Amino acid sequence: MIKFLVVDDEPGVVDQVRDFLELRNYAVVTATSGEKALELAKKENPNIVVLDIRMPGTTGIDVLKEVKKNSPKARVIMLTGVEDEATKNMAMELGASGYLTKPYSYSELLDMSRKLINEICQEDGIK
Amino acid sequence: MPDFILNQYFIALLTTGIINAGLGIFLILKGFNKRLNQLLALYSLSLCIWSIFEAFGITRYNESLALVLWRINHTGVIFIPIFLTHFVFLLLDIKGKRAKLIPISYVIGCILLVLDATPLLILEVVPKFSFRYFINPGHLYYVFFWSWIAWAIYGNFELFKEYFRSSGYRRNQMKYFCWPLLFSYLGGVPNFFPTFNIEIPVLMPYGTYAIPVYAIFATYAIIRYKLISINIVITRAAIFIMVYLIVLGIPFGLAGWFRPWLMGVFGQNWFWIPMLSLLGLATLGPFVFIFLQKKAEGEILKDQRHNHTILMAAAQSLTLVREFHKLLNLLVRILTKTLGIKYATVYLCNREKNQYVFCVTRGGEQNHMALNSGNSLIKYLQGTRKPLVYEEVKREYDDRKDIFTKEIRDAMNKIPADLLVPTFVADELIGFLALGNKRSGEVYTTEDLDVLSNLANQSALAIENAQFLKEREEMQGKLREAETLTTIRDLLGSFNHELYNLLTPISGTLQGINMGLYEEKPERLKSDVEKSITTTFFIKTYLGWVREYVESGDKVAAYQLSELINRGIAYSSDKFEKQNISKRVSVNPKIFVVGYECLPLLFKHLIIHSIYGYGMESGGTIDISARILEDRSTVEIIQTDTGDDLTKYIKEGSTMGGKKFAEKGKLGGTSYFIAQAVVSKHKGSFEVETTGGKGTKFRIRLPLDFNRPAA
């Protein structure tokens, strides 16, 4: 079963995304800080991480680095409230698989997630 | 008595001859290759021949020797007007048809030279009046005399014509030629009269002394580039002659006319009286001369000195003007008005470009010319540090024809400048004043140049000062602009992020309704919709605050600190009441802070940050105090609240960059950022201490006047 980790410093946003993904039968774990996200990433080993870039303390970029270091196969979708090309490019260079600007549509998130799930399945030989 | 008069003639003629011979030699030594010098030397030579041979012609006992001397005398007389007119033509640069008169005059001169050896010109010499021998005219003498007079008048006429139509430096130069020439002819021509049996007492022989006057003045005028006012020269000469006539005249008068009386009174020692009087008068003479000279020149230059006093006073007041363009405009205005000159232009050094560039003019051309620092003119000004008169440069070039002087002349033509006055600060040429001639046609006197140099150097200091202030202001403006832009960019970036974050749950709620996410969770739907409604109000408030900060102007004013704090409290007064929050303010009402229009926002948002934070919903205290630090230029403001500490929210992930930004404290995030931006704009420091259970403490340090460096 595909597992998502949703990380955002806005609890309301996290709750909504979790509800949306759970309705589509995905397993979801959530975190509202970078530190908590790293802890869950190690523990839960998610396939896809939906990660807010700008967070207090450990930022989304810090989390991305750690996640890609510890679980290179994990796909990361970055979320941000700022359309910043430099940050976007940096995230992509660090191994992010996609990038969504807030407020984003759930269908966008779903499309991107499905594409990544297909990749994961092909890698693992699952049809 | 006849012998006395004859002696007077002899002395006058001999003196004239010796002076002219001396001048001729001087001119040859000074620059024989210069045509003006050559002609003036020849003119002096002809006067010398005339006067020396007449002096001996009239005093000889031998008739035939006297005749020979008189004929030689006329070889000089014939060429006097010819050399003079040739000199005038050259001086005035007369060309074309009129210039053909010169060779014709030399041909006529040569014919007369031949005739001089015949009785057609000088018939004979005979005793006349007090002269031992004087000439009787031949048949052609009348023709010679009138042609001589006509030619002399023509030479004078050309000079006076130029004098009346010229102005400024040229006019002053012409004065040196015109009036002395007329004076010398009026004094000299009566020497012809005994030829026609006419004698004019006094004018003959003393008028002869006027003859070398012209040669002296003309020599001075052609060898000196810088000519002082002829009025001053004449006054000085007249005072000198007057004083020394008295100094020498009284002792000699005593020795001559009063000798019998003195011998009767003092016996053999009579000569001590004229000797002692000579000694006393000679000692007093220089002092009397200086005293009279000062008095006379003070009278002549009264207006000019008055203007100089105004200029010097103005020069001192210039240093008080701090605004650069105002200073330059004032400078050119003072110069044109006080000196009555046609224009005044300021050129200043652009150190980046290494050029001297046009800055401002009054009455001049807006030609925006620039001179490289390697230009000969700049080098000359740097080397000499002295004012430069265009006419002098032009004449110098006419004489020398060298490239260096040509470049200077051309540069002055282009600027344009009749007079250039360099302005120095220490050894650096920071610029120059380009001035036009005086409207009155008067030339710049040496005193003018001294005063202008002084003014230029005084203004140089003022200009440097104003330029420094201008550059500093521009730099500060740029820094302020950059700081403001950076602050606004950061603020907008942060606000953007918050806004998008706020919009995300609203968008999520709407998408959830659309997708049927809430069908099984109706309570969750209600809660999310309420949150979305509240969020729209947050967004409205955010927008208002950010706009308030961004649109606050750059006007600077002095604010009473206590009043600003009270205004901040007043903004949230309803919250203080509703949440039962007490306040303690301890700020000296005498503290004033200079700041931009955004300064009041600091206190408004500090209080908002505390009041909207966690832990203050059911009461608490906000404590604000301020004190002047020891440097006497900084005020420290401390605000503490009894709300929860920030760390708690950081741990919970409900803060943004260390700022309170929980769901309930959203407004605090933007307030925090605005407060920080205001402090940064005023070059202050912003510190936050937040410890568990002790609330939040802001420590802000602001310069009392951010425009002034700290003491």
XYZ file of N, CA, C and O in Angstrom, chain A residues 8-24 32-35 52-57 79-83 101-108 110, chain B residues 490 493-494 496-497 500-512 515-518 520-521 524 528 531-532 650-659 661 663 666:
328
model
N 3.198 20.111 6.831
C 2.921 21.555 6.660
C 2.782 22.169 8.041
O 2.289 21.502 8.963
N 3.249 23.397 8.190
C 3.141 24.040 9.510
C 1.713 24.545 9.778
O 1.435 25.073 10.828
N 0.822 24.400 8.809
C -0.581 24.768 8.975
C -1.392 23.503 9.262
O -1.643 22.701 8.345
N -1.816 23.305 10.497
C -2.544 22.070 10.809
C -3.804 21.891 9.965
O -4.126 20.759 9.569
N -4.478 22.986 9.652
C -5.698 22.914 8.847
C -5.437 22.326 7.478
O -6.199 21.485 6.972
N -4.336 22.772 6.883
C -3.950 22.289 5.548
C -3.639 20.799 5.618
O -4.080 20.002 4.777
N -2.887 20.413 6.629
C -2.480 19.014 6.813
C -3.721 18.114 6.932
O -3.818 17.061 6.278
N -4.664 18.584 7.747
C -5.893 17.791 7.950
C -6.663 17.597 6.650
O -7.133 16.491 6.348
N -6.801 18.665 5.890
C -7.566 18.575 4.636
C -6.912 17.624 3.645
O -7.580 16.801 3.010
N -5.594 17.738 3.493
C -4.867 16.879 2.549
C -4.968 15.410 2.998
O -5.155 14.505 2.185
N -4.839 15.213 4.304
C -4.950 13.830 4.826
C -6.320 13.246 4.475
O -6.404 12.139 3.950
N -7.385 14.035 4.735
C -8.739 13.566 4.428
C -8.883 13.221 2.949
O -9.480 12.194 2.584
N -8.351 14.086 2.116
C -8.456 13.890 0.672
C -7.761 12.608 0.236
O -8.316 11.809 -0.535
N -6.564 12.372 0.755
C -5.801 11.188 0.347
C -6.390 9.896 0.943
O -6.432 8.856 0.275
N -6.854 10.004 2.168
C -7.440 8.822 2.813
C -8.702 8.377 2.076
O -8.973 7.187 1.964
N -9.455 9.363 1.563
C -10.665 9.038 0.814
C -10.342 8.223 -0.422
O -11.170 7.475 -0.940
N -9.076 8.406 -0.922
C -8.647 7.645 -2.097
C -7.858 6.406 -1.690
O -7.017 5.909 -2.463
N 3.426 18.577 11.520
C 3.315 20.040 11.355
C 4.646 20.747 11.621
O 4.689 21.960 11.806
N 5.722 19.988 11.624
C 7.053 20.611 11.737
C 8.085 19.720 11.053
O 7.843 18.526 10.844
N 9.223 20.300 10.747
C 10.292 19.580 10.069
C 10.855 18.472 10.925
O 11.121 17.355 10.436
N 11.024 18.773 12.206
C 11.590 17.796 13.123
C 10.702 16.544 13.208
O 11.186 15.407 13.127
N 5.923 20.891 2.759
C 5.920 22.360 2.674
C 7.369 22.861 2.791
O 8.124 22.383 3.653
N 7.763 23.752 1.913
C 9.175 24.219 1.938
C 9.440 25.124 3.138
O 10.402 24.954 3.864
N 8.547 26.120 3.327
C 8.839 27.154 4.317
C 8.180 26.821 5.656
O 6.981 26.976 5.820
N 9.035 26.377 6.544
C 8.542 26.043 7.887
C 9.544 26.551 8.906
O 10.727 26.675 8.608
N 9.065 26.848 10.092
C 10.010 27.295 11.136
C 10.901 26.138 11.576
O 10.521 24.979 11.432
N 12.054 26.495 12.091
C 12.979 25.461 12.542
C 13.541 24.715 11.355
O 14.123 25.318 10.451
N 5.741 21.740 -1.580
C 4.649 22.715 -1.555
C 5.210 24.054 -1.054
O 6.022 24.058 -0.132
N 4.768 25.098 -1.672
C 5.226 26.391 -1.154
C 4.212 27.490 -1.401
O 3.401 27.409 -2.337
N 4.280 28.498 -0.562
C 3.413 29.665 -0.741
C 4.099 30.715 -1.591
O 3.527 31.746 -1.930
N 5.358 30.490 -1.920
C 6.107 31.504 -2.679
C 6.548 30.926 -4.024
O 7.098 29.838 -4.083
N 6.281 31.689 -5.082
C 6.740 31.235 -6.398
C 8.178 31.706 -6.581
O 8.453 32.751 -7.150
N 2.486 25.018 -6.108
C 2.421 26.316 -5.442
C 1.054 26.476 -4.795
O 0.029 26.219 -5.425
N 1.077 26.905 -3.537
C -0.157 27.103 -2.793
C -0.910 28.314 -3.325
O -0.260 29.299 -3.690
N -2.195 28.393 -3.307
C -3.101 27.268 -3.056
C -3.183 26.377 -4.287
O -3.341 26.882 -5.399
N -3.025 25.117 -4.120
C -3.000 24.166 -5.252
C -4.330 23.399 -5.309
O -5.067 23.370 -4.315
N -4.586 22.812 -6.458
C -5.841 22.039 -6.562
C -5.537 20.578 -6.224
O -4.433 20.087 -6.498
N -6.507 19.941 -5.632
C -6.309 18.543 -5.256
C -6.111 17.659 -6.488
O -5.410 16.640 -6.426
N -6.731 18.044 -7.612
C -6.566 17.223 -8.820
C -5.117 17.274 -9.302
O -4.574 16.269 -9.758
N -4.503 18.449 -9.121
C -3.063 18.576 -9.471
C -2.245 17.627 -8.606
O -1.367 16.910 -9.102
N -3.276 15.050 -7.060
C -3.620 13.661 -7.377
C -2.902 13.186 -8.640
O -2.332 12.078 -8.674
N 11.130 41.890 1.487
C 11.042 40.835 2.498
C 9.632 40.753 3.077
O 9.087 39.670 3.272
N 7.356 39.297 0.599
C 7.648 37.865 0.461
C 6.985 37.094 1.596
O 6.312 36.082 1.391
N 7.164 37.638 2.808
C 6.593 36.979 3.975
C 5.062 37.005 3.916
O 4.399 36.001 4.177
N 3.217 37.304 1.284
C 2.823 36.435 0.186
C 2.655 34.996 0.686
O 1.664 34.328 0.446
N 3.699 34.590 1.418
C 3.698 33.225 1.947
C 2.502 33.014 2.870
O 1.777 32.022 2.765
N -0.799 32.942 0.924
C -1.018 31.669 0.228
C -1.374 30.556 1.217
O -2.207 29.700 0.950
N -0.701 30.621 2.377
C -1.001 29.629 3.406
C -2.444 29.748 3.861
O -3.115 28.747 4.111
N -2.873 31.030 3.964
C -4.250 31.257 4.399
C -5.258 30.821 3.336
O -6.343 30.313 3.648
N -4.879 31.047 2.087
C -5.796 30.706 1.003
C -5.909 29.181 0.806
O -6.930 28.683 0.335
N -4.851 28.481 1.181
C -4.828 27.031 0.945
C -5.983 26.300 1.655
O -6.708 25.535 1.007
N -6.213 26.521 2.970
C -7.351 25.824 3.584
C -8.707 26.272 3.037
O -9.636 25.452 2.958
N -8.793 27.570 2.635
C -10.065 28.022 2.037
C -10.304 27.242 0.748
O -11.385 26.697 0.500
N -9.223 27.201 -0.056
C -9.306 26.469 -1.321
C -9.585 24.986 -1.063
O -10.400 24.344 -1.738
N -8.921 24.433 -0.024
C -9.105 23.026 0.328
C -10.543 22.756 0.740
O -11.129 21.725 0.344
N -11.124 23.686 1.531
C -12.506 23.525 1.983
C -13.447 23.482 0.777
O -14.321 22.606 0.670
N -13.257 24.445 -0.121
C -14.127 24.507 -1.298
C -13.977 23.258 -2.169
O -14.967 22.694 -2.653
N -12.735 22.799 -2.361
C -12.499 21.599 -3.165
C -13.100 20.366 -2.484
O -13.663 19.475 -3.131
N -12.983 20.369 -1.115
C -13.532 19.246 -0.347
C -15.036 19.159 -0.511
O -15.598 18.064 -0.674
N -15.778 17.836 -3.907
C -15.452 16.414 -4.074
C -16.256 15.514 -3.127
O -16.069 14.302 -3.120
N -17.053 16.130 -2.245
C -17.856 15.342 -1.318
C -17.082 14.818 -0.135
O -17.475 13.831 0.497
N -15.975 15.469 0.181
C -15.138 15.022 1.298
C -15.843 15.165 2.643
O -15.512 14.461 3.584
N -16.763 16.140 2.716
C -17.394 16.413 4.010
C -18.711 15.653 4.211
O -19.378 15.864 5.210
N -19.434 12.776 5.047
C -19.497 11.983 6.271
C -19.043 12.783 7.492
O -19.025 12.278 8.605
N -18.641 14.012 7.266
C -18.125 14.821 8.392
C -18.762 16.215 8.371
O -18.069 17.226 8.126
N -17.138 18.878 10.689
C -15.835 19.330 10.164
C -16.051 20.403 9.086
O -15.314 21.395 9.019
N -14.555 24.140 9.208
C -13.669 24.634 8.132
C -14.225 25.888 7.473
O -13.470 26.814 7.114
N -13.668 28.800 9.799
C -12.243 29.185 9.731
C -11.971 29.993 8.461
O -11.213 30.977 8.471
N -12.566 29.559 7.381
C -12.349 30.249 6.101
C -12.870 31.675 6.152
O -12.233 32.609 5.656
N 6.941 27.336 18.676
C 7.939 26.803 17.743
C 7.913 25.281 17.822
O 7.897 24.601 16.813
N 7.872 24.798 19.047
C 7.842 23.347 19.240
C 6.598 22.729 18.600
O 6.633 21.667 18.024
N 5.516 23.474 18.710
C 4.273 22.943 18.160
C 4.180 23.152 16.651
O 3.216 22.735 16.023
N 5.181 23.809 16.109
C 5.172 24.049 14.664
C 4.181 25.112 14.267
O 3.759 25.179 13.128
N 3.812 25.950 15.199
C 2.823 26.964 14.878
C 3.434 28.373 14.820
O 2.787 29.342 15.067
N 4.686 28.419 14.544
C 5.317 29.744 14.390
C 5.983 29.820 13.029
O 6.169 28.812 12.352
N 6.336 30.992 12.668
C 7.030 31.158 11.391
C 8.301 31.986 11.637
O 8.216 33.152 11.991
N 9.428 31.351 11.487
C 10.704 32.066 11.658
C 10.832 32.680 13.033
O 11.335 33.777 13.198
N 10.370 31.978 14.064
C 10.488 32.506 15.408
C 9.404 33.502 15.756
O 9.433 34.140 16.791
N 8.435 33.684 14.873
C 7.386 34.659 15.127
C 6.109 33.933 15.545
O 5.827 32.848 15.055
N 2.795 32.705 15.235
C 2.012 32.529 14.025
C 1.084 31.334 14.155
O 0.944 30.531 13.268
N -2.641 29.613 14.855
C -3.939 29.899 14.262
C -4.596 31.117 14.902
O -5.138 31.979 14.224
N -2.311 34.581 14.246
C -1.857 34.869 12.882
C -1.478 36.332 12.702
O -0.465 36.658 12.093
